[in-house]
XYZ file of C-alpha atoms in Angstrom:
600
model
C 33.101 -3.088 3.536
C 34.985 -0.084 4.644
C 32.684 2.257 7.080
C 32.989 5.712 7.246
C 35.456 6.133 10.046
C 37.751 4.480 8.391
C 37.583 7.185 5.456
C 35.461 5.383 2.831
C 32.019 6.287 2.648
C 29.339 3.483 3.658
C 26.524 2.288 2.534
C 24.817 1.315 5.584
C 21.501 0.540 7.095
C 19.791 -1.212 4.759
C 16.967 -2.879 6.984
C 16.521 -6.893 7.014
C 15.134 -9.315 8.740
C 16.156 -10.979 12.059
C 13.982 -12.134 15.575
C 14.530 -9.956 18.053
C 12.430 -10.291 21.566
C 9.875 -7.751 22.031
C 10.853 -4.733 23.966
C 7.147 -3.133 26.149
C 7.694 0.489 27.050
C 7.994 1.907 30.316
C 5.379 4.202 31.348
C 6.784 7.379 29.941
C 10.013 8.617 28.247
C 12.362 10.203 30.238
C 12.683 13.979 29.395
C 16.369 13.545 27.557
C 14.372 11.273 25.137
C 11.298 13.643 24.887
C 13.668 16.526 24.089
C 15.197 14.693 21.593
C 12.464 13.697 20.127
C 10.998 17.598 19.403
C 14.289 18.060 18.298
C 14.447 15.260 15.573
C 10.818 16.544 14.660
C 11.966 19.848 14.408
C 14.556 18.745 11.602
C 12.074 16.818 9.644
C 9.677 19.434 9.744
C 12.798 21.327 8.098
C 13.665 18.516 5.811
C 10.279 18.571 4.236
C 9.906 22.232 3.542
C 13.252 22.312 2.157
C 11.765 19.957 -0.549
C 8.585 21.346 -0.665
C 9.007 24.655 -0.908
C 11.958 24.385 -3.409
C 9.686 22.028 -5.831
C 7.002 25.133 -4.869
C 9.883 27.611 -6.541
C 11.373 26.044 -9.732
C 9.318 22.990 -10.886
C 5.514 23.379 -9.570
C 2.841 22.970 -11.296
C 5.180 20.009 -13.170
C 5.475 16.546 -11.895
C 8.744 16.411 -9.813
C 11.751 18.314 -8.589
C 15.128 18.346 -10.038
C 17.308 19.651 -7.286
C 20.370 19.754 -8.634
C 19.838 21.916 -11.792
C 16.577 23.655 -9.579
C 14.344 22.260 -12.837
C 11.240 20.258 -13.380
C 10.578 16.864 -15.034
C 7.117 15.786 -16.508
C 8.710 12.801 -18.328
C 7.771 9.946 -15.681
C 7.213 7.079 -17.744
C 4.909 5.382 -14.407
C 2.538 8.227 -14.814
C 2.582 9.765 -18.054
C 1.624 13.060 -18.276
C -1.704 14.878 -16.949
C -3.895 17.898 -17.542
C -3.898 21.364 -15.724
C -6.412 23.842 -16.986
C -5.987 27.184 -17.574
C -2.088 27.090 -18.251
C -0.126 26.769 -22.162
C -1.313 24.547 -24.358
C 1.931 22.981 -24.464
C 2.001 22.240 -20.946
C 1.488 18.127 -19.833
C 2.356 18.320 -16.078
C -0.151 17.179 -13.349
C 1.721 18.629 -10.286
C 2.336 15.323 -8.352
C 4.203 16.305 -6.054
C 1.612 18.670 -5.006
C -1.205 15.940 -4.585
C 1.497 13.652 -2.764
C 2.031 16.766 -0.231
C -0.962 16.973 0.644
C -1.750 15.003 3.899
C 2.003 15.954 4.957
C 0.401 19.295 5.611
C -2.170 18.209 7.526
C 0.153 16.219 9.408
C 2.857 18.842 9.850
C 0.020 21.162 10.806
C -0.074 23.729 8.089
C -3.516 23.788 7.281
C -3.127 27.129 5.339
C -0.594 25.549 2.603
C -3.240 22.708 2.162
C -6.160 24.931 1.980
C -4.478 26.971 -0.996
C -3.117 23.573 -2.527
C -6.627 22.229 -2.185
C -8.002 25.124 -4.070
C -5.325 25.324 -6.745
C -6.010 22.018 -7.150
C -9.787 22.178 -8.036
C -9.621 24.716 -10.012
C -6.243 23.701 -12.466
C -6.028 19.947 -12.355
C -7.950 17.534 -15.337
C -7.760 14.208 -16.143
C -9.423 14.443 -19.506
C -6.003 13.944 -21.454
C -4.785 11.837 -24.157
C -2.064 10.052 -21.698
C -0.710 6.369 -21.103
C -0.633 6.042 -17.363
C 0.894 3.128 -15.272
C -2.332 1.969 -13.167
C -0.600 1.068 -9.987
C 1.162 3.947 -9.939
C -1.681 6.474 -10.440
C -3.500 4.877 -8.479
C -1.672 4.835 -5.308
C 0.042 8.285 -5.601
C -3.059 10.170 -7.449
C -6.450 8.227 -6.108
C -4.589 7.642 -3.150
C -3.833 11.253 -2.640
C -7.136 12.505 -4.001
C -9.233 10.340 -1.538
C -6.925 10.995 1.319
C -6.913 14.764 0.839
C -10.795 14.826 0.510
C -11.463 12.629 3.459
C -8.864 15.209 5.702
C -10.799 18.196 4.067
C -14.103 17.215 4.664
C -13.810 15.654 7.741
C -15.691 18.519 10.382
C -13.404 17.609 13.028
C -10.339 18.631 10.795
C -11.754 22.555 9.905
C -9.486 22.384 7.764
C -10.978 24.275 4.888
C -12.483 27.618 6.139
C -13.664 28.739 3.055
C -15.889 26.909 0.533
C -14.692 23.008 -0.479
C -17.618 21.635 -2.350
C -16.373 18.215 -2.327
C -13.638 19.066 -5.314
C -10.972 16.748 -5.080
C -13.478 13.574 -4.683
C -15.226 14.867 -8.355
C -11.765 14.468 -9.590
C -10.892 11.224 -7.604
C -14.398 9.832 -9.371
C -13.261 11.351 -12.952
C -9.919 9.185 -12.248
C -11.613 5.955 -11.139
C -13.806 5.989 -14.025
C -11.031 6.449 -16.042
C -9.353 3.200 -14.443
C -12.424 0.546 -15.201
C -11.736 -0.065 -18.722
C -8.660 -1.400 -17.659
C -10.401 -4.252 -15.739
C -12.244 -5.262 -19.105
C -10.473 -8.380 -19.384
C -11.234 -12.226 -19.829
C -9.822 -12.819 -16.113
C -10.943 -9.535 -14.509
C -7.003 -8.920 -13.916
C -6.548 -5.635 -14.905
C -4.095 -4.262 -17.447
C -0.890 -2.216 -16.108
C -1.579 0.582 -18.464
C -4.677 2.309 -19.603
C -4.617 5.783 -21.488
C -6.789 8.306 -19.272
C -8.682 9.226 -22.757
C -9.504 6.600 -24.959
C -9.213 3.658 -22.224
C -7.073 0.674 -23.091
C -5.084 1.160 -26.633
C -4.517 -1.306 -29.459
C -1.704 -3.854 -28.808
C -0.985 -2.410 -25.350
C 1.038 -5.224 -23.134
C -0.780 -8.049 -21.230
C 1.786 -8.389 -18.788
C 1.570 -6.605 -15.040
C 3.043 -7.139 -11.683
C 0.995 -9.021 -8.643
C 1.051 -6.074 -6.736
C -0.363 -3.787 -10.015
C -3.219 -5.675 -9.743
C -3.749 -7.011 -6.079
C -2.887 -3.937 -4.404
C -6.127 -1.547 -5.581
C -8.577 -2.433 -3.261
C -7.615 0.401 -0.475
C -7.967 3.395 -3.057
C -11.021 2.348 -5.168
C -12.473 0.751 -2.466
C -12.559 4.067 -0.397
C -13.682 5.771 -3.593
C -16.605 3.375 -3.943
C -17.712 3.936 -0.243
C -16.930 7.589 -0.724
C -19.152 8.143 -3.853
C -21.766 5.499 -3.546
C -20.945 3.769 -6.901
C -19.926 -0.059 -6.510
C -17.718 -0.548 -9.488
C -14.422 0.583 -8.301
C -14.889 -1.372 -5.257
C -15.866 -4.628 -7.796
C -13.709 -4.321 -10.141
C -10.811 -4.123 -7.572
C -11.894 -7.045 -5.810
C -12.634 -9.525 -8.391
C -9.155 -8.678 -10.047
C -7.828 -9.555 -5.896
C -9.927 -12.824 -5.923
C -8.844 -14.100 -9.142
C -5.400 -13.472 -7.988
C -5.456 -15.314 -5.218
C -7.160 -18.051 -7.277
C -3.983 -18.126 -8.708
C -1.834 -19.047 -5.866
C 0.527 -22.199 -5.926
C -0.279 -25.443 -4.260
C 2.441 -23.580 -1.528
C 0.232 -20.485 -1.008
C 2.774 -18.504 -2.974
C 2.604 -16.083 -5.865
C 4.689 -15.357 -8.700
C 6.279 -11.721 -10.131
C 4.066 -11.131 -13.081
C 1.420 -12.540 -15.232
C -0.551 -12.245 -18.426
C -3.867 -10.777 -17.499
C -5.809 -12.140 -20.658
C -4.354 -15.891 -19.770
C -4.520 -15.325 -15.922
C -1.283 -17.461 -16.560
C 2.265 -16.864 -14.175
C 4.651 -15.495 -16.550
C 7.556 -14.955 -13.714
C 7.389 -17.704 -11.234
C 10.179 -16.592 -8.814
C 9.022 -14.482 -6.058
C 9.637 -13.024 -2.384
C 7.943 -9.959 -0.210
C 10.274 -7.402 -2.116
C 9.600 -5.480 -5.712
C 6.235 -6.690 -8.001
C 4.481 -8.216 -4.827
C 5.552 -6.410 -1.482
C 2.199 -4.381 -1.731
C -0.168 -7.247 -2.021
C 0.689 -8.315 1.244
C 0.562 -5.209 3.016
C -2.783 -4.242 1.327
C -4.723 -7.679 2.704
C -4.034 -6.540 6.004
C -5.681 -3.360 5.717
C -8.356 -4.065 3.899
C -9.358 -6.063 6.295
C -8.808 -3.406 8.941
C -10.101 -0.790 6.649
C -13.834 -2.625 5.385
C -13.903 -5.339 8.167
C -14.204 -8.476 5.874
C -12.441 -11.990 7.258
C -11.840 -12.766 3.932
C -8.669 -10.557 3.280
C -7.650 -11.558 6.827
C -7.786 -15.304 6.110
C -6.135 -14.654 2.781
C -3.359 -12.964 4.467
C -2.950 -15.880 7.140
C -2.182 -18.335 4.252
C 0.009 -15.918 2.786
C 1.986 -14.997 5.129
C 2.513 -18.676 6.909
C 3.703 -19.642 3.241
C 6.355 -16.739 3.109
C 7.837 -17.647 6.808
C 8.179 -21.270 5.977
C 9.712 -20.668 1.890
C 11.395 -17.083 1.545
C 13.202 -16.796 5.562
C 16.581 -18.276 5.736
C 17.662 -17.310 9.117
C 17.504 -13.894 9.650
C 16.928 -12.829 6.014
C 14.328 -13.128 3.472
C 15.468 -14.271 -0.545
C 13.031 -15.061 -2.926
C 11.924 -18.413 -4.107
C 10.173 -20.533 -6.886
C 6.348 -20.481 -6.083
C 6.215 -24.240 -7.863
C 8.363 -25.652 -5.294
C 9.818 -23.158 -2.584
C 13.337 -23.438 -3.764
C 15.711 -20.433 -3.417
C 15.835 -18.352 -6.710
C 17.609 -15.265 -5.568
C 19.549 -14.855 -2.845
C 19.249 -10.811 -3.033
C 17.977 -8.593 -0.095
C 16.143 -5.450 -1.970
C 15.014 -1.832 0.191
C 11.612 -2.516 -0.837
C 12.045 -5.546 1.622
C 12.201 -3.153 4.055
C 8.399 -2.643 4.803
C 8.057 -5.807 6.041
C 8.868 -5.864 9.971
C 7.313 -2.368 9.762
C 3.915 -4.923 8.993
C 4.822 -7.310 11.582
C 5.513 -4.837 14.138
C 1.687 -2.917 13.281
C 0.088 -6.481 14.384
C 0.656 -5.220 18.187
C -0.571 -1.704 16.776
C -3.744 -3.221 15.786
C -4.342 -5.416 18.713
C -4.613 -3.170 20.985
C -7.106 -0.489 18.209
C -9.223 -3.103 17.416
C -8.653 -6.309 19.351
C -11.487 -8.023 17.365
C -9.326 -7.885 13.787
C -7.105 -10.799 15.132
C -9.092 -13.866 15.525
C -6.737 -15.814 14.109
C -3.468 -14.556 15.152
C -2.322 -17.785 17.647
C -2.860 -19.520 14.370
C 0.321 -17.207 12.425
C 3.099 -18.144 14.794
C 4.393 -14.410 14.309
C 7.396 -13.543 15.644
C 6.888 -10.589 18.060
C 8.932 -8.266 15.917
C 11.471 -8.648 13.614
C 13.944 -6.028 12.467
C 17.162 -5.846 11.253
C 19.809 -4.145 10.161
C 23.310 -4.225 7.744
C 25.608 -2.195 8.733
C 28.987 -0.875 7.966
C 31.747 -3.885 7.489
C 30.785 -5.836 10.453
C 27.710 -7.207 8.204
C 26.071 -7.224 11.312
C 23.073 -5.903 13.490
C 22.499 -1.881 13.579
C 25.110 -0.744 16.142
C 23.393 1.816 18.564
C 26.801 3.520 19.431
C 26.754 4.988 15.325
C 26.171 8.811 15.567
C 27.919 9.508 12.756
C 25.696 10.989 9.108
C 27.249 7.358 7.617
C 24.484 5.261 7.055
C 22.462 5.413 3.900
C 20.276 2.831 2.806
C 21.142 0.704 -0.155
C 18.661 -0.949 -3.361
C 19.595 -4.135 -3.776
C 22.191 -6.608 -1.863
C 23.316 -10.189 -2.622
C 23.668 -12.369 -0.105
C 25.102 -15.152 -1.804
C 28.368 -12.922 -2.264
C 27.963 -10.772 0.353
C 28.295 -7.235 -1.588
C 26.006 -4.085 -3.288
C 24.764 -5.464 -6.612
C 26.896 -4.387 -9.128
C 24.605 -2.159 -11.021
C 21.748 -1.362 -8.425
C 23.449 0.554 -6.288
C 21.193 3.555 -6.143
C 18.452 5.528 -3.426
C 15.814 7.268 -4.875
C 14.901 8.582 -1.326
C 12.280 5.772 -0.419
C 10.485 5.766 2.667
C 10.680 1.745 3.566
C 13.398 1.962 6.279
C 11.644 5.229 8.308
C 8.294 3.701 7.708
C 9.025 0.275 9.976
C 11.573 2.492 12.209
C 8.059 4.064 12.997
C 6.275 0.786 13.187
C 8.571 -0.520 15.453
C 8.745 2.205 17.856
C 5.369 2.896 18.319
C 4.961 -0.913 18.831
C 7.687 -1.303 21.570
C 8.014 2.607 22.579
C 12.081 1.204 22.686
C 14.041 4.393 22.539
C 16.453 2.649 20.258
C 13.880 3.580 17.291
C 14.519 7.267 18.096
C 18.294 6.704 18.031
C 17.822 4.919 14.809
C 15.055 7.531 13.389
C 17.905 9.899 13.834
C 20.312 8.406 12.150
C 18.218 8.449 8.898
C 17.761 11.819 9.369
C 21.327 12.697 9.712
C 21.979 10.838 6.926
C 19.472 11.885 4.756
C 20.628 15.867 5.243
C 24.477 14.920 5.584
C 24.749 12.903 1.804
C 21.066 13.996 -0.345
C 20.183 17.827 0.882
C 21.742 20.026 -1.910
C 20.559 24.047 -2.130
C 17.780 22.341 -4.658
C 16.214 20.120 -2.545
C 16.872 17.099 -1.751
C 18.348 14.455 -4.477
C 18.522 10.393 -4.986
C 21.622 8.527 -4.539
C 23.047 7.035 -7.864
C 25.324 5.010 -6.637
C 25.850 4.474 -2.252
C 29.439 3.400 -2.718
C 30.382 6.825 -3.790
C 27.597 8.777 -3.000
C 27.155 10.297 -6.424
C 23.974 12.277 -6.434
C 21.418 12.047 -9.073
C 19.194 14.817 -10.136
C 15.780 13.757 -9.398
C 13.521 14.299 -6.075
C 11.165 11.543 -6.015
C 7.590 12.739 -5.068
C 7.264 9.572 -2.063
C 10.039 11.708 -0.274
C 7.225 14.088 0.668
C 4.602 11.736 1.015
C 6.217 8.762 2.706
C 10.136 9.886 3.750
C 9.722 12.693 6.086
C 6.204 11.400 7.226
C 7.041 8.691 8.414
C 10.071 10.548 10.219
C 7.780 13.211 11.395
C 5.450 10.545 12.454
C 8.151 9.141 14.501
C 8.846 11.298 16.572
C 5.745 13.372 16.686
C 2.311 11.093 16.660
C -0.027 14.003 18.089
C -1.842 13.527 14.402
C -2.958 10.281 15.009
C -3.859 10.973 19.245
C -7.397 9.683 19.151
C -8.122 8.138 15.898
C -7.453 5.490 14.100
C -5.802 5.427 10.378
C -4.779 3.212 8.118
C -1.787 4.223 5.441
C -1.490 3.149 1.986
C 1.375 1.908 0.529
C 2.017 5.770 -1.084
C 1.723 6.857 2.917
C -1.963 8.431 2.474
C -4.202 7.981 5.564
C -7.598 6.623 5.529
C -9.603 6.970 8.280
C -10.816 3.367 9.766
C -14.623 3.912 9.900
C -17.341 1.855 11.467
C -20.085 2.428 8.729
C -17.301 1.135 6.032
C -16.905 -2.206 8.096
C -18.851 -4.604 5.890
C -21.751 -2.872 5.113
C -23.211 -2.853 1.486
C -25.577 -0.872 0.124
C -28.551 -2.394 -1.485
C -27.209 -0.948 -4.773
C -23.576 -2.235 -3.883
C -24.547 -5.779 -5.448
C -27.571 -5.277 -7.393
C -28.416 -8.566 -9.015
C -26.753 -10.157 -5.669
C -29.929 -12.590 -5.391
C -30.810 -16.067 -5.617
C -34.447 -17.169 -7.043
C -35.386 -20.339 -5.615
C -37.600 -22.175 -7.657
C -40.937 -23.929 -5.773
C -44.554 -24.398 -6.440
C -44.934 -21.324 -4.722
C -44.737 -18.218 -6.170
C -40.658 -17.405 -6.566
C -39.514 -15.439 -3.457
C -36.518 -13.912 -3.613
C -33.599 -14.387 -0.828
C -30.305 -12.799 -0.448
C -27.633 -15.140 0.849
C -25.383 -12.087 1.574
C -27.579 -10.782 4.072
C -28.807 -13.951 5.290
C -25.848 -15.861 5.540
C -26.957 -19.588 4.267
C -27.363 -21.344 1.599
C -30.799 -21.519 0.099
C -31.084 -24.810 -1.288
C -30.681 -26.399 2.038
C -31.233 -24.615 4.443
C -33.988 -21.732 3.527
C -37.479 -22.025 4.577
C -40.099 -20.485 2.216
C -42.553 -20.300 4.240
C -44.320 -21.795 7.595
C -44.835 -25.873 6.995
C -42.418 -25.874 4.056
C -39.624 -27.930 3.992
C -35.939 -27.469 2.919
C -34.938 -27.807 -0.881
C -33.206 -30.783 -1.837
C -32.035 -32.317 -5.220
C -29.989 -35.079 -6.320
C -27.595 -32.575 -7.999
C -26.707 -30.935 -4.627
C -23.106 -30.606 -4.047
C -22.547 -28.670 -0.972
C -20.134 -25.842 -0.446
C -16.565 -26.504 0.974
C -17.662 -24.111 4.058
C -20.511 -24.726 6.292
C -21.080 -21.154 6.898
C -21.077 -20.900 2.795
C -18.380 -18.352 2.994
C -16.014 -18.242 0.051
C -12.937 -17.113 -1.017
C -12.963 -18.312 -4.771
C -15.444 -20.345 -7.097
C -13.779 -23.406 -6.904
C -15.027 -23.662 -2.913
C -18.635 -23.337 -4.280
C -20.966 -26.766 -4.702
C -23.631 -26.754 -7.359
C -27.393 -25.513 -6.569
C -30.305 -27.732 -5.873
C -33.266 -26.300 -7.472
C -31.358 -25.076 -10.855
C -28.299 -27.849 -10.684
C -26.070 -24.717 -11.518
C -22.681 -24.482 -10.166
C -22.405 -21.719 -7.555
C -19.796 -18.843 -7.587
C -18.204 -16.976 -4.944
C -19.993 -13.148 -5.010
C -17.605 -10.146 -3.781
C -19.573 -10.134 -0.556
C -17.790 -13.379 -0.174
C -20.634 -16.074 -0.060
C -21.557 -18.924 -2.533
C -24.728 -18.385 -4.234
C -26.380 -17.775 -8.043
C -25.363 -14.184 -8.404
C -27.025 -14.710 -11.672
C -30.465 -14.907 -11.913
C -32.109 -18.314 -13.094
């Protein structure tokens, strides 16, 4: 295809997959690449207000920018439409963009703008609203950017808020998450992909969701559970994850979507791109985030089975979970996350060298990146300066060409967010050449007087009127973060998939409360009186291996069936035996043991 220099725009730099060997930094960057990099930060720091402060002018307190016409849109179907007090009766907006801007601030340094957003905030916004909302969706751009925006307000070290923030935004993080359980209530504890904010799940609504709509929840309501004390966010999250992976293929692979009354596959063909790129990402840092081996041991299954089934040399296509075979042979930009989540393995080794006990075991590839560009089909060229490249939605690699219909760029963030990955990983300057590029590209074909506006089609760069909210919460922060990391100097975050920080916390690092689990106990049945013991805390399994007192022996029955794990650790029922003194089968319990979490 045709690049730029030749006269016909391009539709360049989508980024793939392909080995390259891993580049360690010198000791410092030279001062040509330090300047270069204030410079590049300079311009997103630009970028972003341009955005911000034009979706501040003509659509705030609405939903999302339309740059083009300088108008507003509350008519995402995702998100349906939320409450803000105080304003017309006629008015349904929930000012997303608002709530996704909020950690940018931070970031960028303007504490002032997030102080008055913060305030605005408690004062206007509701959830009490007769509205259909997507869960995934609200939960990663709202909860997410409620929790976030609390945890950066609170947080003494920040100062952020000089005058008087009485814990606002988590009261309406908790009004959302309460909102969110009735969604759960389901036969397989897989939750339903749309509940209405008001009256909780409606009549008829659609059994059908996505594996990442209901696998990738845990990060959000599992912050909001440690947060506010209340364990059912955190449950109901993580028994929707478990009976997911329950689900898995004899491969270790997952389908597309699924019937959450059935807990049946109802799309079998899969890959690491759109309905179940998130679930991936989101095992990883849990694990980092609340310390348990389970999501790490979940993810080391996972991930072997995508190396060995979906990569075909240097790309990734999607394939049957039944058997492995090839489906699709179609590269998406939602693919693009992935060596960004290969590359933050050397990230987290060297923040918290105890989170990968198993890594010898993956067989990762240092770092893999690549990228399409221009006709050549080949490898991102470092000598490209020009504002040509532009990342594309979908490309088939079977025929070698832009999908015929997909050919749009809403903006998204995938591409900057492993360029970031990847540098900080290998501090190779080639990131910051490549970082630029985006940038160049971004303001060269999307910034209009408006804003800045989507791509509807990258062979002929016809803009579309819409300004996606992730621009501001993902795009330029993960450009910003780039090239200036002074944000994160001295502590350690993890991102959601929206691009909201959470601060990695000791006290959240497998510690429950005793009210986190509270009928979390075994009875065991003897001709003493019963005693109660917790096999959470105490890590065995009671029928054969708990004393009740001094001279008493061990439990044992001829209905013992032991547990697949000598340690009694779990990841789903099925690797639970059945229990001596009651003959009971024994389930797996959140904390991830095998026990009689009811009582007998």
């Amino acid at each position: 295809m045709p690049s730029r220099r030749s006269g016909t725009p391009a539709f360049v730099l989508l980024l793939l997959v392909i080995s390259l060997s891993f580049c360690t930094s010198s000791s410092e960057l030279d001062s040509r690449w330090a300047a270069k990099k204030l410079e590049m930060r300079d311009k997103v720091r630009e970028m972003f207000y341009h955005a911000y402060e034009n979706y501040m002018t003509y659509a705030f307190p609405h939903d999302e920018l339309k740059p083009l016409t300088k108008s507003y849109t509350d008519s995402l179907s995702e998100l349906g439409n939320l409450k803000l007090e105080h304003l017309p009766t006629d008015y349904s907006g929930s000012a997303l963009t608002l709530i996704e801007s909020l950690s940018s601030l931070v970031i960028m340094g303007n504490n002032t703008e997030f102080e008055r957003a913060v305030g605005w905030l408690s004062k206007n916004l509701s959830f009490d609203v007769d509205a259909r909302v997507n869960l995934f969706e609200c939960n990663i751009r709202v909860l997410g950017g409620l929790v976030s925006a609390h945890i950066l307000a609170s947080d003494s070290k920040n100062r952020l808020i000089q005058g008087s923030y009485d814990n606002e935004l988590l009261g309406l993080a908790e009004d959302l998450g309460r909102r969110f359980l009735p969604a759960f209530d389901t036969p397989t504890g897989l939750p339903y992909a749309w509940v209405n904010l008001k009256y909780g799940v409606m009549e008829g609504e659609t059994t059908e969701t996505s594996t990442s709509g209901c696998g990738s929840l845990i990060l959000e309501m599992g912050a909001l559970s440690r947060l506010t004390g209340d364990p059912r966010y955190e449950f109901a999250a993580l028994r929707a994850l478990r009976k997911l992976w329950s689900m898995r293929s004899s491969l270790n692979l997952f389908g597309t979507t699924l019937d959450v009354m059935t807990g049946e596959w109802i799309e079998h063909s899969s890959g690491i791109g759109a309905g179940v790129d998130s679930f991936y990402e989101y095992l990883v840092k849990a694990h980092i985030l609340f310390g348990k081996d389970d999501y790490w041991r979940m993810f080391q299954s996972a991930y072997l089975a995508v190396q060995k089934y979906f990569r075909h040399g240097s790309w990734y296509h999607e394939a049957d979970m039944r058997s492995g075979r090839a489906t699709y042979w179609q590269l998406t930009s939602l693919q693009a996350f992935w060596p960004g989540l290969q590359a933050s393995f050397s990230l987290i080794q060297h923040h918290f060298p105890w989170f990968l006990w198993g890594m010898s075991e993956l067989r990762i590839p240092p770092i893999e990146s690549s990228f399409l560009s221009g006709k050549s089909m080949g490898c991102y060229q470092k000598e490209l300066r020009k504002p040509n490249e532009i990342i594309i939605f979908r490309y088939l690699l079977d025929y070698q060409t832009v999908h015929p219909t997909e050919k749009y760029y809403p903006l998204r963030p995938e591409l900057a967010e492993s360029t970031f990955y990847l540098y900080h990983a290998t501090k190779d300057p080639f990131y910051i050449e490549v970082g630029e590029a985006i940038v160049n590209s971004l303001n060269f074909y999307t910034k209009v007087e408006g804003g800045f506006a989507s791509i509807r089609d990258v062979t002929t760069m016809q803009r579309e009127d819409h300004q996606h909210s992730f621009f501001l919460a993902e795009t330029c922060k993960y450009l910003y973060l780039l090239f200036d990391d002074s944000f994160l100097a001295g502590r350690n975050y993890v991102f959601t998939t929206e691009g909201h920080p959470l601060p990695v916390l000791s006290d959240w690092h497998d510690r429950l409360p005793e009210a986190y689990i509270p009928s979390n106990w075994t009875y065991v049945k003897s001709r003493m009186p019963t005693e109660r013991a917790s096999a959470m805390s105490l890590q065995v399994c009671p029928a054969t291996s708990l004393s009740l007192g001094e001279g008493q022996q061990p439990i044992e029955s001829v209905c013992h069936v032991v547990d697949a794990r000598g340690d009694h650790r779990c990841l789903r029922d099925e690797e639970c035996g059945v229990d001596a003194t009651s003959c009971r089968s024994r389930s797996c319990s959140i904390a991830g043991y095998c026990g009689l979490w009811l009582l007998v």
